[in-house]
Amino acid sequence: DTEVTQTPKHLVMGMTNKKSLKCEQHMGHRAMYWYKQKAKKPPELMFVYSYEKLSINESVPSRFSPECPNSSLLNLHLHALQPEDSALYLCASSQDPKGQGIYGYTFGSGTRLTVV
Amino acid sequence: AQSVTQLDSQVPVFEEAPVELRCNYSSSVSVYLFWYVQYPNQGLQLLLKYLSGSTLVKGINGFEAEFNKSQTSFHLRKPSVHISDTAEYFCAVSTYNQGGKLIFGQGTELSVKP
């Protein structure tokens, strides 16, 4: 299995809703990432998990709450989002738990989130 | 801090023509360089990467890139493109001291016309 699987593929939520994005990989990668991508823009890093521990938070608002329950699973909990949070949310994993930056990422296909 | 500049936001080209997508980077330490492709409504797929050694790197789908340290460039090339190569291409850089973080360029939209 060489894939990163993200669910759901599409999500529409109201500003008062609570929802979660899910990401799963079975490649034995111990580093996992959340990126946000707006239309016609490059991905922007949100969070990095290394060995199931949060290692980087790029000053993301608290309405985004990441969770890494085990080495294969990464969640992003969403609460009280704003319309400007509408974007493609990409999960990625890497053989790079030491944060050496030499392996590149395997990306999932993303969840397209629309906040109304 | 590291940065990546993709010099062309859009590159239109006819099918079977050669193409070069340009990428320059800035860093005070040694870098690792990557090219990713993103097809519409999909995630990013790794095309190729440069870590060390030979400066000419071959990737998937017939793409190759050349690392030029003196010019701080990592341009992507393909000798003959297909309609199916139409996509967004991102150059990215990482370093050993950034916790595995990838810094992406702004992207180049490659449009292959028949």
PDB file of C-alpha atoms in Angstrom:
ATOM      1  CA  ASP A   1       0.000   0.000   0.000  1.00  0.00           C
ATOM      2  CA  THR A   2       1.662   3.208  -1.202  1.00  0.00           C
ATOM      3  CA  GLU A   3      -1.229   5.585  -0.712  1.00  0.00           C
ATOM      4  CA  VAL A   4      -2.427   8.238   1.643  1.00  0.00           C
ATOM      5  CA  THR A   5      -6.218   8.066   1.896  1.00  0.00           C
ATOM      6  CA  GLN A   6      -8.271  11.095   2.860  1.00  0.00           C
ATOM      7  CA  THR A   7     -11.950  11.175   3.728  1.00  0.00           C
ATOM      8  CA  PRO A   8     -14.302  12.730   2.951  1.00  0.00           C
ATOM      9  CA  LYS A   9     -13.367  13.990  -0.496  1.00  0.00           C
ATOM     10  CA  HIS A  10     -15.831  16.870  -0.260  1.00  0.00           C
ATOM     11  CA  LEU A  11     -17.315  18.574   2.783  1.00  0.00           C
ATOM     12  CA  VAL A  12     -19.729  21.458   3.142  1.00  0.00           C
ATOM     13  CA  MET A  13     -20.195  22.797   6.649  1.00  0.00           C
ATOM     14  CA  GLY A  14     -21.810  25.728   8.353  1.00  0.00           C
ATOM     15  CA  MET A  15     -19.906  28.134  10.529  1.00  0.00           C
ATOM     16  CA  THR A  16     -21.378  26.621  13.710  1.00  0.00           C
ATOM     17  CA  ASN A  17     -20.745  22.988  12.762  1.00  0.00           C
ATOM     18  CA  LYS A  18     -18.128  20.585  14.080  1.00  0.00           C
ATOM     19  CA  LYS A  19     -16.609  18.196  11.585  1.00  0.00           C
ATOM     20  CA  SER A  20     -13.463  16.104  11.200  1.00  0.00           C
ATOM     21  CA  LEU A  21     -11.161  15.252   8.333  1.00  0.00           C
ATOM     22  CA  LYS A  22      -9.475  11.878   8.329  1.00  0.00           C
ATOM     23  CA  CYS A  23      -6.168  10.753   6.853  1.00  0.00           C
ATOM     24  CA  GLU A  24      -4.764   7.228   6.815  1.00  0.00           C
ATOM     25  CA  GLN A  25      -1.546   5.626   5.570  1.00  0.00           C
ATOM     26  CA  HIS A  26      -0.124   2.135   5.889  1.00  0.00           C
ATOM     27  CA  MET A  27       3.382   2.733   4.583  1.00  0.00           C
ATOM     28  CA  GLY A  28       4.960   2.788   8.033  1.00  0.00           C
ATOM     29  CA  HIS A  29       5.721   6.493   7.736  1.00  0.00           C
ATOM     30  CA  ARG A  30       6.186   8.134  11.122  1.00  0.00           C
ATOM     31  CA  ALA A  31       5.878  11.748   9.979  1.00  0.00           C
ATOM     32  CA  MET A  32       2.488  13.114   8.916  1.00  0.00           C
ATOM     33  CA  TYR A  33       1.438  16.564   7.802  1.00  0.00           C
ATOM     34  CA  TRP A  34      -1.600  18.756   7.209  1.00  0.00           C
ATOM     35  CA  TYR A  35      -1.428  21.338   4.442  1.00  0.00           C
ATOM     36  CA  LYS A  36      -3.999  23.893   3.310  1.00  0.00           C
ATOM     37  CA  GLN A  37      -4.207  24.864  -0.343  1.00  0.00           C
ATOM     38  CA  LYS A  38      -6.231  27.753  -1.715  1.00  0.00           C
ATOM     39  CA  ALA A  39      -7.127  27.870  -5.400  1.00  0.00           C
ATOM     40  CA  LYS A  40      -4.197  28.635  -7.705  1.00  0.00           C
ATOM     41  CA  LYS A  41      -1.799  28.746  -4.737  1.00  0.00           C
ATOM     42  CA  PRO A  42       0.858  26.400  -3.367  1.00  0.00           C
ATOM     43  CA  PRO A  43       0.150  24.270  -0.295  1.00  0.00           C
ATOM     44  CA  GLU A  44       0.792  25.925   3.062  1.00  0.00           C
ATOM     45  CA  LEU A  45       1.960  23.862   6.013  1.00  0.00           C
ATOM     46  CA  MET A  46      -0.367  23.731   9.010  1.00  0.00           C
ATOM     47  CA  PHE A  47       0.866  20.931  11.287  1.00  0.00           C
ATOM     48  CA  VAL A  48       3.599  18.296  11.495  1.00  0.00           C
ATOM     49  CA  TYR A  49       3.390  15.124  13.564  1.00  0.00           C
ATOM     50  CA  SER A  50       6.495  13.064  14.249  1.00  0.00           C
ATOM     51  CA  TYR A  51       6.109   9.729  16.034  1.00  0.00           C
ATOM     52  CA  GLU A  52       2.506  10.666  16.834  1.00  0.00           C
ATOM     53  CA  LYS A  53       3.574  13.869  18.585  1.00  0.00           C
ATOM     54  CA  LEU A  54       2.896  17.373  17.348  1.00  0.00           C
ATOM     55  CA  SER A  55       6.243  18.856  16.341  1.00  0.00           C
ATOM     56  CA  ILE A  56       5.267  21.899  14.276  1.00  0.00           C
ATOM     57  CA  ASN A  57       2.214  24.166  14.485  1.00  0.00           C
ATOM     58  CA  GLU A  58       2.466  26.977  11.971  1.00  0.00           C
ATOM     59  CA  SER A  59       0.450  29.396  14.125  1.00  0.00           C
ATOM     60  CA  VAL A  60      -2.809  27.855  12.970  1.00  0.00           C
ATOM     61  CA  PRO A  61      -6.016  29.242  14.585  1.00  0.00           C
ATOM     62  CA  SER A  62      -7.432  27.080  17.370  1.00  0.00           C
ATOM     63  CA  ARG A  63     -10.576  26.369  15.349  1.00  0.00           C
ATOM     64  CA  PHE A  64      -8.359  23.757  13.662  1.00  0.00           C
ATOM     65  CA  SER A  65      -7.393  20.959  16.062  1.00  0.00           C
ATOM     66  CA  PRO A  66      -5.149  18.133  14.890  1.00  0.00           C
ATOM     67  CA  GLU A  67      -4.998  14.675  16.422  1.00  0.00           C
ATOM     68  CA  CYS A  68      -2.795  11.656  15.765  1.00  0.00           C
ATOM     69  CA  PRO A  69      -4.390   8.635  17.503  1.00  0.00           C
ATOM     70  CA  ASN A  70      -1.833   6.172  16.128  1.00  0.00           C
ATOM     71  CA  SER A  71       0.989   5.892  13.624  1.00  0.00           C
ATOM     72  CA  SER A  72      -1.379   5.309  10.691  1.00  0.00           C
ATOM     73  CA  LEU A  73      -4.075   7.852  11.361  1.00  0.00           C
ATOM     74  CA  LEU A  74      -4.243  11.632  11.391  1.00  0.00           C
ATOM     75  CA  ASN A  75      -7.346  13.693  12.040  1.00  0.00           C
ATOM     76  CA  LEU A  76      -8.140  17.370  11.694  1.00  0.00           C
ATOM     77  CA  HIS A  77     -11.043  18.533  13.837  1.00  0.00           C
ATOM     78  CA  LEU A  78     -12.867  21.616  12.623  1.00  0.00           C
ATOM     79  CA  HIS A  79     -15.032  23.931  14.705  1.00  0.00           C
ATOM     80  CA  ALA A  80     -16.516  27.383  14.116  1.00  0.00           C
ATOM     81  CA  LEU A  81     -14.780  27.843  10.788  1.00  0.00           C
ATOM     82  CA  GLN A  82     -15.030  30.946   8.645  1.00  0.00           C
ATOM     83  CA  PRO A  83     -15.823  31.128   4.908  1.00  0.00           C
ATOM     84  CA  GLU A  84     -12.189  32.075   4.246  1.00  0.00           C
ATOM     85  CA  ASP A  85     -11.197  28.640   5.582  1.00  0.00           C
ATOM     86  CA  SER A  86     -12.697  27.099   2.458  1.00  0.00           C
ATOM     87  CA  ALA A  87      -9.833  25.314   0.707  1.00  0.00           C
ATOM     88  CA  LEU A  88      -8.359  21.965  -0.270  1.00  0.00           C
ATOM     89  CA  TYR A  89      -6.902  20.280   2.805  1.00  0.00           C
ATOM     90  CA  LEU A  90      -4.087  17.918   2.004  1.00  0.00           C
ATOM     91  CA  CYS A  91      -2.602  15.251   4.192  1.00  0.00           C
ATOM     92  CA  ALA A  92       0.889  13.902   3.544  1.00  0.00           C
ATOM     93  CA  SER A  93       3.259  11.406   5.083  1.00  0.00           C
ATOM     94  CA  SER A  94       6.999  10.896   4.927  1.00  0.00           C
ATOM     95  CA  GLN A  95       9.768   8.488   5.976  1.00  0.00           C
ATOM     96  CA  ASP A  96      11.197  11.396   7.859  1.00  0.00           C
ATOM     97  CA  PRO A  97      10.439  11.264  11.575  1.00  0.00           C
ATOM     98  CA  LYS A  98      13.700  13.069  12.361  1.00  0.00           C
ATOM     99  CA  GLY A  99      12.649  16.040  10.279  1.00  0.00           C
ATOM    100  CA  GLN A 100      15.659  15.858   7.988  1.00  0.00           C
ATOM    101  CA  GLY A 101      13.654  16.920   4.962  1.00  0.00           C
ATOM    102  CA  ILE A 102      15.270  14.486   2.550  1.00  0.00           C
ATOM    103  CA  TYR A 103      12.495  12.132   1.578  1.00  0.00           C
ATOM    104  CA  GLY A 104       9.745  14.274   0.165  1.00  0.00           C
ATOM    105  CA  TYR A 105       6.117  13.521   0.855  1.00  0.00           C
ATOM    106  CA  THR A 106       3.381  11.184  -0.292  1.00  0.00           C
ATOM    107  CA  PHE A 107       0.223  13.285  -0.561  1.00  0.00           C
ATOM    108  CA  GLY A 108      -3.391  12.271  -0.337  1.00  0.00           C
ATOM    109  CA  SER A 109      -5.912  13.560  -2.864  1.00  0.00           C
ATOM    110  CA  GLY A 110      -7.320  16.015  -0.354  1.00  0.00           C
ATOM    111  CA  THR A 111     -10.618  17.081   1.145  1.00  0.00           C
ATOM    112  CA  ARG A 112     -12.263  20.019  -0.562  1.00  0.00           C
ATOM    113  CA  LEU A 113     -13.888  22.001   2.225  1.00  0.00           C
ATOM    114  CA  THR A 114     -16.530  24.657   1.713  1.00  0.00           C
ATOM    115  CA  VAL A 115     -17.657  26.740   4.698  1.00  0.00           C
ATOM    116  CA  VAL A 116     -21.033  28.422   4.259  1.00  0.00           C
TER     117      VAL A 116
ATOM    118  CA  ALA B   1      15.266  31.218   5.503  1.00  0.00           C
ATOM    119  CA  GLN B   2      14.657  29.349   2.311  1.00  0.00           C
ATOM    120  CA  SER B   3      12.581  30.529  -0.642  1.00  0.00           C
ATOM    121  CA  VAL B   4      11.598  29.200  -4.047  1.00  0.00           C
ATOM    122  CA  THR B   5      10.785  31.196  -7.159  1.00  0.00           C
ATOM    123  CA  GLN B   6       9.102  29.691 -10.170  1.00  0.00           C
ATOM    124  CA  LEU B   7       9.758  32.132 -12.929  1.00  0.00           C
ATOM    125  CA  ASP B   8       6.737  31.385 -15.099  1.00  0.00           C
ATOM    126  CA  SER B   9       3.176  31.240 -13.793  1.00  0.00           C
ATOM    127  CA  GLN B  10       1.856  29.803 -17.061  1.00  0.00           C
ATOM    128  CA  VAL B  11       3.573  27.887 -19.850  1.00  0.00           C
ATOM    129  CA  PRO B  12       1.540  27.071 -22.959  1.00  0.00           C
ATOM    130  CA  VAL B  13       3.115  24.574 -25.339  1.00  0.00           C
ATOM    131  CA  PHE B  14       2.047  22.417 -28.273  1.00  0.00           C
ATOM    132  CA  GLU B  15       1.921  18.654 -28.017  1.00  0.00           C
ATOM    133  CA  GLU B  16       5.229  16.875 -28.776  1.00  0.00           C
ATOM    134  CA  ALA B  17       7.212  20.078 -28.218  1.00  0.00           C
ATOM    135  CA  PRO B  18       9.925  20.279 -25.557  1.00  0.00           C
ATOM    136  CA  VAL B  19       9.277  22.198 -22.367  1.00  0.00           C
ATOM    137  CA  GLU B  20      11.303  23.702 -19.544  1.00  0.00           C
ATOM    138  CA  LEU B  21       9.785  24.887 -16.273  1.00  0.00           C
ATOM    139  CA  ARG B  22      12.128  27.139 -14.356  1.00  0.00           C
ATOM    140  CA  CYS B  23      12.806  27.112 -10.623  1.00  0.00           C
ATOM    141  CA  ASN B  24      15.291  29.118  -8.583  1.00  0.00           C
ATOM    142  CA  TYR B  25      15.864  28.800  -4.874  1.00  0.00           C
ATOM    143  CA  SER B  26      17.518  30.734  -2.079  1.00  0.00           C
ATOM    144  CA  SER B  27      19.087  29.134   0.984  1.00  0.00           C
ATOM    145  CA  SER B  28      22.028  29.649   3.311  1.00  0.00           C
ATOM    146  CA  VAL B  29      22.436  25.899   3.860  1.00  0.00           C
ATOM    147  CA  SER B  30      22.450  22.834   1.644  1.00  0.00           C
ATOM    148  CA  VAL B  31      19.074  22.045   0.161  1.00  0.00           C
ATOM    149  CA  TYR B  32      17.034  19.114  -1.023  1.00  0.00           C
ATOM    150  CA  LEU B  33      14.950  19.895  -4.105  1.00  0.00           C
ATOM    151  CA  PHE B  34      11.722  18.435  -5.389  1.00  0.00           C
ATOM    152  CA  TRP B  35       9.283  18.779  -8.256  1.00  0.00           C
ATOM    153  CA  TYR B  36       5.650  17.866  -7.723  1.00  0.00           C
ATOM    154  CA  VAL B  37       2.760  17.697 -10.197  1.00  0.00           C
ATOM    155  CA  GLN B  38      -0.867  18.374  -9.346  1.00  0.00           C
ATOM    156  CA  TYR B  39      -3.593  17.311 -11.742  1.00  0.00           C
ATOM    157  CA  PRO B  40      -6.997  19.003 -11.423  1.00  0.00           C
ATOM    158  CA  ASN B  41      -8.862  18.079  -8.247  1.00  0.00           C
ATOM    159  CA  GLN B  42      -6.072  15.845  -7.040  1.00  0.00           C
ATOM    160  CA  GLY B  43      -3.254  15.873  -4.522  1.00  0.00           C
ATOM    161  CA  LEU B  44       0.407  16.355  -5.347  1.00  0.00           C
ATOM    162  CA  GLN B  45       2.535  13.612  -6.872  1.00  0.00           C
ATOM    163  CA  LEU B  46       6.318  13.534  -6.588  1.00  0.00           C
ATOM    164  CA  LEU B  47       7.976  13.754 -10.021  1.00  0.00           C
ATOM    165  CA  LEU B  48      11.613  13.705  -8.946  1.00  0.00           C
ATOM    166  CA  LYS B  49      14.004  14.855  -6.250  1.00  0.00           C
ATOM    167  CA  TYR B  50      17.604  15.927  -5.835  1.00  0.00           C
ATOM    168  CA  LEU B  51      19.365  15.039  -2.608  1.00  0.00           C
ATOM    169  CA  SER B  52      23.040  14.860  -3.617  1.00  0.00           C
ATOM    170  CA  GLY B  53      25.346  13.350  -6.219  1.00  0.00           C
ATOM    171  CA  SER B  54      24.624  13.547  -9.940  1.00  0.00           C
ATOM    172  CA  THR B  55      23.156  16.903 -10.841  1.00  0.00           C
ATOM    173  CA  LEU B  56      20.910  15.425 -13.541  1.00  0.00           C
ATOM    174  CA  VAL B  57      17.925  13.736 -11.988  1.00  0.00           C
ATOM    175  CA  LYS B  58      15.446  11.592 -13.886  1.00  0.00           C
ATOM    176  CA  GLY B  59      11.881  11.241 -12.717  1.00  0.00           C
ATOM    177  CA  ILE B  60       8.594   9.705 -13.698  1.00  0.00           C
ATOM    178  CA  ASN B  61       6.647  10.362 -16.898  1.00  0.00           C
ATOM    179  CA  GLY B  62       9.806  11.235 -18.861  1.00  0.00           C
ATOM    180  CA  PHE B  63      10.678  14.329 -16.827  1.00  0.00           C
ATOM    181  CA  GLU B  64      14.180  15.260 -15.738  1.00  0.00           C
ATOM    182  CA  ALA B  65      15.727  18.160 -13.849  1.00  0.00           C
ATOM    183  CA  GLU B  66      19.188  19.579 -13.486  1.00  0.00           C
ATOM    184  CA  PHE B  67      20.577  20.989 -10.267  1.00  0.00           C
ATOM    185  CA  ASN B  68      22.854  23.969 -10.793  1.00  0.00           C
ATOM    186  CA  LYS B  69      24.390  25.104  -7.537  1.00  0.00           C
ATOM    187  CA  SER B  70      26.144  28.168  -8.927  1.00  0.00           C
ATOM    188  CA  GLN B  71      22.913  29.470 -10.420  1.00  0.00           C
ATOM    189  CA  THR B  72      20.774  28.131  -7.559  1.00  0.00           C
ATOM    190  CA  SER B  73      18.416  26.588 -10.075  1.00  0.00           C
ATOM    191  CA  PHE B  74      16.544  23.322 -10.516  1.00  0.00           C
ATOM    192  CA  HIS B  75      14.781  23.510 -13.866  1.00  0.00           C
ATOM    193  CA  LEU B  76      12.404  20.782 -15.000  1.00  0.00           C
ATOM    194  CA  ARG B  77      12.484  19.537 -18.595  1.00  0.00           C
ATOM    195  CA  LYS B  78      10.696  17.135 -20.876  1.00  0.00           C
ATOM    196  CA  PRO B  79      11.759  16.588 -24.484  1.00  0.00           C
ATOM    197  CA  SER B  80       8.262  15.909 -25.823  1.00  0.00           C
ATOM    198  CA  VAL B  81       5.070  16.700 -23.923  1.00  0.00           C
ATOM    199  CA  HIS B  82       1.669  15.062 -24.144  1.00  0.00           C
ATOM    200  CA  ILE B  83      -1.815  16.433 -23.595  1.00  0.00           C
ATOM    201  CA  SER B  84      -1.889  14.411 -20.370  1.00  0.00           C
ATOM    202  CA  ASP B  85       0.993  16.506 -18.966  1.00  0.00           C
ATOM    203  CA  THR B  86      -1.375  19.456 -18.578  1.00  0.00           C
ATOM    204  CA  ALA B  87      -1.253  20.208 -14.847  1.00  0.00           C
ATOM    205  CA  GLU B  88       0.170  22.498 -12.169  1.00  0.00           C
ATOM    206  CA  TYR B  89       3.821  21.945 -11.346  1.00  0.00           C
ATOM    207  CA  PHE B  90       5.396  22.921  -8.030  1.00  0.00           C
ATOM    208  CA  CYS B  91       9.063  23.203  -7.204  1.00  0.00           C
ATOM    209  CA  ALA B  92       9.861  22.729  -3.511  1.00  0.00           C
ATOM    210  CA  VAL B  93      12.878  22.872  -1.215  1.00  0.00           C
ATOM    211  CA  SER B  94      13.666  21.496   2.200  1.00  0.00           C
ATOM    212  CA  THR B  95      16.690  21.599   4.462  1.00  0.00           C
ATOM    213  CA  TYR B  96      17.934  19.412   7.297  1.00  0.00           C
ATOM    214  CA  ASN B  97      17.107  22.044   9.923  1.00  0.00           C
ATOM    215  CA  GLN B  98      13.456  22.804   9.119  1.00  0.00           C
ATOM    216  CA  GLY B  99      11.770  19.796  10.692  1.00  0.00           C
ATOM    217  CA  GLY B 100      10.920  18.241   7.348  1.00  0.00           C
ATOM    218  CA  LYS B 101       9.014  21.294   6.163  1.00  0.00           C
ATOM    219  CA  LEU B 102       8.690  21.751   2.410  1.00  0.00           C
ATOM    220  CA  ILE B 103       8.764  25.271   1.013  1.00  0.00           C
ATOM    221  CA  PHE B 104       6.861  25.470  -2.250  1.00  0.00           C
ATOM    222  CA  GLY B 105       7.162  27.831  -5.180  1.00  0.00           C
ATOM    223  CA  GLN B 106       4.043  29.549  -6.503  1.00  0.00           C
ATOM    224  CA  GLY B 107       3.511  26.929  -9.179  1.00  0.00           C
ATOM    225  CA  THR B 108       3.615  26.825 -12.972  1.00  0.00           C
ATOM    226  CA  GLU B 109       0.536  25.925 -14.952  1.00  0.00           C
ATOM    227  CA  LEU B 110       1.574  23.822 -17.934  1.00  0.00           C
ATOM    228  CA  SER B 111      -1.011  23.808 -20.699  1.00  0.00           C
ATOM    229  CA  VAL B 112      -0.379  21.412 -23.566  1.00  0.00           C
ATOM    230  CA  LYS B 113      -2.353  22.155 -26.721  1.00  0.00           C
ATOM    231  CA  PRO B 114      -2.997  19.767 -29.612  1.00  0.00           C
TER     232      PRO B 114
END
